Short mmCIF file of C-alpha atoms in Angstrom, two decimals:
data_model
loop_
_atom_site.label_atom_id
_atom_site.label_comp_id
_atom_site.label_asym_id
_atom_site.label_seq_id
_atom_site.Cartn_x
_atom_site.Cartn_y
_atom_site.Cartn_z
CA MET A 1 10.84 5.90 -13.54
CA SER A 2 8.27 3.18 -13.36
CA ILE A 3 6.49 1.57 -10.42
CA VAL A 4 5.33 -2.10 -10.45
CA THR A 5 2.28 -2.57 -8.25
CA VAL A 6 1.62 -5.91 -6.52
CA GLN A 7 -2.01 -6.48 -5.50
CA LEU A 8 -2.35 -9.18 -2.85
CA GLY A 9 -5.53 -10.77 -1.62
CA GLN A 10 -9.06 -9.49 -1.83
CA CYS A 11 -8.20 -6.22 -0.10
CA GLY A 12 -5.21 -5.48 -2.33
CA ASN A 13 -6.91 -6.34 -5.56
CA GLN A 14 -10.06 -4.30 -4.92
CA ILE A 15 -8.07 -1.27 -3.77
CA GLY A 16 -5.52 -1.69 -6.62
CA PHE A 17 -8.29 -1.45 -9.20
CA GLU A 18 -9.57 1.79 -7.69
CA VAL A 19 -6.08 3.19 -7.54
CA PHE A 20 -5.36 2.60 -11.21
CA ASP A 21 -8.81 3.87 -12.22
CA ALA A 22 -8.20 7.08 -10.22
CA LEU A 23 -4.72 7.54 -11.72
CA PHE A 24 -6.07 7.10 -15.23
CA SER A 25 -9.01 9.44 -14.68
CA ASP A 26 -6.74 12.07 -13.20
CA SER A 27 -4.23 11.87 -16.01
CA HIS A 28 -6.94 12.18 -18.68
CA CYS A 29 -8.85 14.88 -16.94
CA PRO A 30 -9.50 17.50 -19.68
CA GLN A 31 -9.22 20.51 -17.28
CA GLY A 32 -5.84 20.27 -15.66
CA LEU A 33 -5.81 24.01 -14.98
CA CYS A 34 -2.41 24.34 -16.62
CA SER A 35 -0.89 24.85 -20.01
CA LYS A 36 -1.30 22.27 -22.77
CA ARG A 37 2.45 21.47 -22.63
CA GLU A 38 2.36 20.92 -18.88
CA ASN A 39 -0.67 18.75 -19.18
CA GLU A 40 0.91 16.59 -21.92
CA ALA A 41 4.11 16.24 -19.88
CA TYR A 42 2.02 15.32 -16.74
CA GLN A 43 0.09 12.62 -18.81
CA ALA A 44 3.30 11.15 -20.17
CA SER A 45 4.88 11.05 -16.72
CA CYS A 46 1.86 9.28 -15.24
CA LYS A 47 1.60 6.81 -18.10
CA GLU A 48 5.31 5.92 -17.85
CA ARG A 49 5.07 5.46 -14.06
CA PHE A 50 1.96 3.31 -13.84
CA PHE A 51 1.09 1.96 -17.32
CA SER A 52 3.06 0.01 -19.93
CA GLU A 53 2.61 -0.40 -23.65
CA GLU A 54 -0.89 -0.07 -25.17
CA GLU A 55 -2.78 -3.00 -26.53
CA ASN A 56 -5.29 -2.00 -29.21
CA GLY A 57 -4.96 1.58 -27.97
CA VAL A 58 -5.69 0.61 -24.31
CA PRO A 59 -3.00 1.18 -21.67
CA ILE A 60 -1.95 -1.81 -19.53
CA ALA A 61 -1.46 -1.36 -15.79
CA ARG A 62 1.99 -2.17 -14.50
CA ALA A 63 0.64 -4.64 -11.93
CA VAL A 64 0.67 -8.26 -10.78
CA LEU A 65 -2.51 -9.60 -9.19
CA VAL A 66 -2.25 -12.45 -6.61
CA ASP A 67 -4.99 -14.14 -4.64
CA MET A 68 -5.98 -17.52 -3.25
CA GLU A 69 -9.38 -17.57 -4.90
CA PRO A 70 -10.29 -16.77 -8.52
CA LYS A 71 -13.49 -14.76 -7.81
CA VAL A 72 -11.98 -11.41 -6.82
CA ILE A 73 -9.25 -11.49 -9.50
CA ASN A 74 -11.81 -12.36 -12.21
CA GLN A 75 -14.06 -9.48 -11.00
CA THR A 76 -11.13 -7.10 -11.00
CA LEU A 77 -9.94 -8.05 -14.55
CA SER A 78 -13.52 -7.78 -15.78
CA LYS A 79 -14.15 -4.33 -14.34
CA ALA A 80 -10.88 -2.98 -15.82
CA ALA A 81 -11.51 -4.48 -19.27
CA HIS A 82 -15.14 -3.33 -19.39
CA SER A 83 -14.10 0.25 -18.65
CA GLY A 84 -12.58 0.44 -22.10
CA ARG A 85 -10.05 2.95 -20.78
CA TRP A 86 -7.21 0.72 -19.35
CA LYS A 87 -6.78 -2.93 -18.41
CA TYR A 88 -4.59 -5.47 -16.72
CA GLY A 89 -2.20 -7.66 -18.72
CA GLN A 90 -3.37 -11.08 -19.80
CA HIS A 91 -0.51 -12.87 -18.02
CA SER A 92 -0.22 -10.66 -14.90
CA CYS A 93 -2.30 -12.75 -12.49
CA PHE A 94 -1.59 -15.70 -10.20
CA CYS A 95 -4.43 -17.61 -8.55
CA GLN A 96 -4.14 -21.04 -6.97
CA LYS A 97 -7.20 -22.24 -5.15
CA GLN A 98 -6.15 -24.06 -1.94
CA GLY A 99 -7.81 -25.30 1.21
CA SER A 100 -6.85 -24.15 4.74
CA GLY A 101 -9.23 -21.27 5.28
CA ASN A 102 -8.18 -17.66 5.98
CA ASN A 103 -4.90 -18.27 7.71
CA TRP A 104 -1.80 -15.93 7.93
CA ALA A 105 0.63 -18.83 8.72
CA TYR A 106 -0.65 -20.76 5.69
CA GLY A 107 -0.06 -17.78 3.33
CA TYR A 108 3.43 -17.12 4.70
CA SER A 109 4.79 -20.65 5.38
CA VAL A 110 2.91 -22.79 2.81
CA HIS A 111 1.38 -20.88 -0.01
CA GLY A 112 4.27 -18.45 -0.37
CA PRO A 113 7.12 -20.96 -0.63
CA ARG A 114 5.11 -23.32 -2.73
CA HIS A 115 4.31 -20.78 -5.40
CA GLU A 116 7.31 -18.44 -4.99
CA GLU A 117 8.77 -19.22 -8.38
CA SER A 118 5.56 -18.58 -10.27
CA ILE A 119 4.74 -15.30 -8.42
CA MET A 120 8.29 -13.96 -8.73
CA ASN A 121 8.41 -14.84 -12.41
CA LEU A 122 5.33 -12.69 -12.98
CA ILE A 123 6.87 -9.87 -11.12
CA GLN A 124 10.12 -10.15 -13.14
CA LYS A 125 8.19 -10.04 -16.39
CA GLU A 126 6.59 -6.75 -15.26
CA VAL A 127 9.95 -5.41 -14.27
CA GLU A 128 11.50 -6.27 -17.68
CA LYS A 129 8.86 -4.07 -19.31
CA CYS A 130 10.11 -1.02 -17.40
CA ASP A 131 12.82 1.14 -19.06
CA SER A 132 13.84 2.32 -15.57
CA LEU A 133 12.38 0.73 -12.43
CA ASN A 134 11.75 3.06 -9.51
CA GLY A 135 10.33 0.39 -7.17
CA PHE A 136 7.40 -1.63 -6.02
CA PHE A 137 4.07 -0.66 -4.52
CA ILE A 138 2.57 -3.56 -2.56
CA ILE A 139 -1.15 -3.23 -1.63
CA MET A 140 -2.43 -5.63 1.07
CA SER A 141 -4.47 -5.97 4.22
CA MET A 142 -2.61 -5.95 7.55
CA ALA A 143 -5.06 -8.07 9.53
CA GLY A 144 -6.45 -10.36 6.94
CA GLY A 145 -5.54 -14.00 6.76
CA THR A 146 -3.73 -15.70 3.91
CA GLY A 147 -3.26 -12.51 1.85
CA SER A 148 -1.41 -10.78 4.61
CA GLY A 149 0.85 -13.73 5.25
CA LEU A 150 1.55 -14.09 1.55
CA GLY A 151 2.12 -10.33 1.26
CA ALA A 152 4.79 -10.49 3.99
CA PHE A 153 6.42 -13.38 2.20
CA VAL A 154 6.38 -11.66 -1.21
CA THR A 155 7.76 -8.41 0.24
CA GLN A 156 10.65 -10.34 1.81
CA ASN A 157 11.47 -11.93 -1.60
CA LEU A 158 11.34 -8.55 -3.29
CA GLN A 159 13.85 -7.32 -0.74
CA ASP A 160 16.12 -10.32 -1.49
CA GLN A 161 15.88 -10.03 -5.29
CA TYR A 162 15.55 -6.21 -5.74
CA SER A 163 17.45 -4.87 -2.79
CA ASN A 164 18.32 -1.55 -4.54
CA SER A 165 14.66 -0.85 -5.54
CA LEU A 166 12.18 0.94 -3.25
CA LYS A 167 9.62 -1.26 -1.64
CA MET A 168 6.57 0.58 -0.23
CA ASN A 169 3.72 -1.36 1.34
CA GLN A 170 0.29 0.23 1.57
CA ILE A 171 -1.50 -1.48 4.48
CA ILE A 172 -5.07 -1.21 5.80
CA TRP A 173 -5.26 -0.84 9.57
CA PRO A 174 -8.29 -2.91 10.79
CA TYR A 175 -11.34 -1.54 12.47
CA GLY A 176 -10.90 -1.17 16.18
CA THR A 177 -14.13 -3.19 16.72
CA GLY A 178 -12.68 -6.18 14.84
CA GLU A 179 -13.19 -7.94 11.56
CA VAL A 180 -11.34 -11.23 12.13
CA ILE A 181 -11.05 -12.94 15.56
CA VAL A 182 -7.27 -13.26 15.14
CA GLN A 183 -6.70 -9.85 13.49
CA ASN A 184 -4.44 -8.73 16.25
CA TYR A 185 -2.18 -11.82 15.80
CA ASN A 186 -2.17 -11.20 12.01
CA SER A 187 -1.31 -7.54 12.50
CA ILE A 188 1.69 -8.00 14.68
CA LEU A 189 3.05 -10.79 12.42
CA THR A 190 2.55 -8.62 9.26
CA LEU A 191 3.98 -5.48 10.81
CA SER A 192 7.06 -7.17 12.27
CA HIS A 193 7.90 -8.93 8.98
CA LEU A 194 7.35 -5.84 6.89
CA TYR A 195 9.48 -3.75 9.29
CA ARG A 196 12.38 -6.00 8.23
CA SER A 197 11.82 -6.10 4.56
CA SER A 198 9.94 -3.00 3.43
CA ASP A 199 11.44 0.52 2.94
CA ALA A 200 8.20 2.32 3.87
CA LEU A 201 4.73 1.47 5.21
CA LEU A 202 1.91 3.71 4.07
CA VAL A 203 -0.86 3.18 6.62
CA HIS A 204 -4.54 3.89 6.26
CA GLU A 205 -6.89 3.32 9.15
CA ASN A 206 -10.29 1.89 8.24
CA ASP A 207 -11.94 3.79 11.12
CA ALA A 208 -10.52 7.12 9.84
CA VAL A 209 -11.59 6.48 6.25
CA HIS A 210 -15.04 5.30 7.41
CA LYS A 211 -15.42 8.73 9.21
CA ILE A 212 -14.53 10.56 6.05
CA CYS A 213 -17.34 8.68 4.15
CA ALA A 214 -19.86 9.35 6.86
CA LYS A 215 -19.06 12.89 7.97
CA LEU A 216 -17.38 14.57 5.00
CA MET A 217 -19.09 12.75 2.18
CA ASN A 218 -22.35 12.20 3.96
CA ILE A 219 -22.71 8.67 2.68
CA LYS A 220 -25.56 6.86 4.57
CA GLN A 221 -24.94 3.24 3.64
CA ILE A 222 -21.08 2.96 3.43
CA SER A 223 -19.83 0.11 1.26
CA PHE A 224 -16.26 -1.29 0.81
CA ARG A 225 -16.15 0.40 -2.56
CA ASP A 226 -16.85 3.75 -1.01
CA ILE A 227 -13.96 3.21 1.36
CA ASN A 228 -11.71 1.88 -1.38
CA GLN A 229 -12.44 4.89 -3.58
CA VAL A 230 -11.40 7.35 -0.80
CA LEU A 231 -8.20 5.37 -0.29
CA ALA A 232 -7.57 5.40 -4.00
CA HIS A 233 -8.18 9.14 -4.17
CA GLN A 234 -5.70 9.76 -1.37
CA LEU A 235 -3.11 7.44 -2.90
CA GLY A 236 -3.56 9.03 -6.30
CA SER A 237 -2.82 12.49 -4.88
CA VAL A 238 0.29 11.20 -3.20
CA PHE A 239 1.57 9.65 -6.39
CA GLN A 240 0.68 12.59 -8.50
CA PRO A 241 3.65 13.47 -10.78
CA THR A 242 5.12 16.77 -9.55
CA TYR A 243 6.20 18.30 -12.88
CA SER A 244 7.26 21.77 -13.65
CA GLY A 245 6.95 23.68 -16.88
CA GLU A 246 10.69 23.79 -17.32
CA GLY A 247 10.78 20.04 -18.04
CA SER A 248 11.97 18.73 -14.64
CA PHE A 249 10.39 17.56 -11.38
CA HIS A 250 9.90 20.50 -9.09
CA TYR A 251 11.20 20.06 -5.63
CA ARG A 252 11.50 22.60 -2.78
CA ARG A 253 13.44 21.92 0.32
CA ASN A 254 12.40 24.93 2.47
CA PRO A 255 9.24 24.37 4.67
CA LEU A 256 6.22 26.59 4.05
CA GLY A 257 4.38 28.79 6.60
CA ALA A 258 3.46 26.95 9.73
CA PHE A 259 5.62 24.05 8.90
CA LYS A 260 8.71 26.05 9.75
CA ASP A 261 7.87 25.71 13.50
CA PRO A 262 10.65 23.61 15.11
CA ALA A 263 8.13 22.38 17.70
CA LEU A 264 6.58 20.14 15.02
CA TYR A 265 9.77 18.07 14.71
CA THR A 266 12.11 16.02 16.86
CA SER A 267 14.84 18.09 18.54
CA TRP A 268 17.66 16.59 16.62
CA LEU A 269 16.30 17.32 13.14
CA GLU A 270 16.06 20.79 11.67
CA PRO A 271 12.80 21.73 9.94
CA VAL A 272 14.68 22.31 6.64
CA HIS A 273 15.71 18.64 6.70
CA ALA A 274 12.43 17.31 8.26
CA PHE A 275 9.91 18.71 5.80
CA SER A 276 10.02 18.65 2.00
CA VAL A 277 7.63 20.12 -0.47
CA TRP A 278 6.90 18.75 -3.99
CA LYS A 279 4.48 20.86 -6.07
CA THR A 280 2.99 21.08 -9.52
CA GLN A 281 0.83 23.59 -11.41
CA ARG A 282 -1.31 20.71 -12.69
CA ALA A 283 -4.49 20.20 -10.67
CA PHE A 284 -5.40 16.78 -9.33
CA SER A 285 -8.69 15.26 -10.39
CA LYS A 286 -10.67 18.48 -11.19
CA TYR A 287 -9.65 20.12 -7.90
CA GLU A 288 -8.38 23.67 -8.40
CA LYS A 289 -6.20 23.28 -5.30
CA SER A 290 -5.20 20.18 -3.26
CA ALA A 291 -2.53 19.04 -0.84
CA ALA A 292 -1.45 15.62 0.41
CA LEU A 293 0.57 15.15 3.51
CA VAL A 294 2.67 12.02 4.21
CA SER A 295 4.20 12.04 7.66
CA ASN A 296 6.35 9.76 9.79
CA SER A 297 5.21 10.61 13.32
CA GLN A 298 3.93 9.42 16.68
CA PHE A 299 0.39 9.28 15.36
CA LEU A 300 0.29 5.47 15.18
CA VAL A 301 1.91 4.80 18.58
CA LYS A 302 -1.47 4.51 20.34
CA PRO A 303 -3.19 2.23 17.92
CA LEU A 304 -0.06 0.11 17.50
CA ASP A 305 0.27 -0.21 21.29
CA THR A 306 -3.38 -1.19 21.47
CA ILE A 307 -3.03 -3.97 18.88
CA VAL A 308 0.15 -5.34 20.49
CA GLY A 309 -1.58 -5.30 23.92
CA LYS A 310 -4.66 -7.20 22.62
CA ALA A 311 -2.48 -9.67 20.83
CA TRP A 312 -0.39 -10.26 23.91
CA ASN A 313 -3.45 -10.91 26.10
CA MET A 314 -4.57 -13.58 23.64
CA PHE A 315 -1.10 -15.04 23.36
CA ALA A 316 -0.70 -15.21 27.19
CA SER A 317 -3.76 -17.52 27.29
CA LYS A 318 -2.58 -19.48 24.25
CA ALA A 319 -5.78 -18.62 22.34
CA TYR A 320 -5.82 -19.80 18.72
CA ILE A 321 -2.02 -20.43 18.72
CA HIS A 322 -2.63 -23.87 17.22
CA GLN A 323 -3.92 -22.28 13.93
CA TYR A 324 -0.40 -20.92 13.41
CA THR A 325 1.85 -23.64 14.81
CA LYS A 326 0.24 -26.28 12.58
CA PHE A 327 1.62 -24.35 9.58
CA GLY A 328 5.12 -23.61 11.01
CA ILE A 329 4.70 -20.31 12.89
CA GLU A 330 6.06 -21.16 16.40
CA GLU A 331 5.57 -19.34 19.70
CA GLU A 332 9.09 -17.99 19.37
CA ASP A 333 8.03 -16.19 16.15
CA PHE A 334 5.28 -14.47 18.09
CA LEU A 335 7.70 -13.44 20.86
CA ASP A 336 10.20 -12.08 18.26
CA SER A 337 7.32 -10.02 16.74
CA PHE A 338 6.25 -8.69 20.19
CA THR A 339 9.83 -7.77 21.03
CA LEU A 340 10.44 -5.89 17.75
CA LEU A 341 7.15 -3.89 17.91
CA GLU A 342 7.74 -2.97 21.52
CA GLN A 343 11.12 -1.54 20.50
CA VAL A 344 9.37 0.39 17.59
CA ILE A 345 6.82 1.77 20.03
CA ALA A 346 9.61 2.84 22.52
CA SER A 347 11.60 4.49 19.70
CA TYR A 348 8.62 6.53 18.54
CA CYS A 349 7.76 7.52 22.06
CA ASN A 350 11.35 8.83 22.48
CA LEU A 351 11.30 10.92 19.26
CA GLY A 352 10.93 14.21 21.09
CA PHE A 353 14.05 13.69 23.21
#
């Protein structure tokens, strides 16, 4: 079962490179701490999932790269090619330099529709290389400008054209102190659109990853690449093939240890149905033991409520609204986004009842 990755904007392309590099490094780690047969099966599974046919002995990532500017894409292609271990396909990139600045509305309402056919054709070509398509992994910023708007548009198109395939979006939650003056607007627009078209949102908070770099890894001068490598490591462990020696994926329904506690879950869901375990004998990236937890919980209620509140305060004073209306995003679209996200917050707050 193969996964086609769509890397959108500067954020998506830089993280995407690190993800593929981490996956390749892990699958070719000589010390998998398992039998030769298990290790070979693990490598084959990883290759089938994330890489397509080899070109001159070099695996090609199952990915489509999209950005508004050529610089980041060219850098990403070059880094992968120079590694000599894996690379991106020659015809897997779309880049169309346009004016307009870093604008969510431009990405969603102008750039997306204008280049929809070209982008979707690239994605279709990657899909056709898969013997069996599992789904799409879309990497993008939540609060960025054009890339976020375009990411929401592309995800919507994937839902329309591949409704039976999984769409998972990995989004980067912005720093609380702010990166872009309109990041809260961009965030609510991105989240509300993805809520309608994506099957799952895998969220990473910049502030949390920054703390990992500073406190756990003791990095003094933290760069974006440091952060991206931590993200890639976490994503790689989540996507690690869970393969058993008997020749099948190993899945256990029963919770382990403390995860049996009913207090951890909503009252209308039994622990046996709320918690699933996938495991493998094969170590991840030289670690003798490792664990990755993906949870759907109330954890993001507070940061989501904060972003919605800040965006509403700006909206109430009509700040920067003209940057969106001139490209077709009307005030009603903002109100629809606020309404939807308030309903999401309320639903998560009521999980325990």
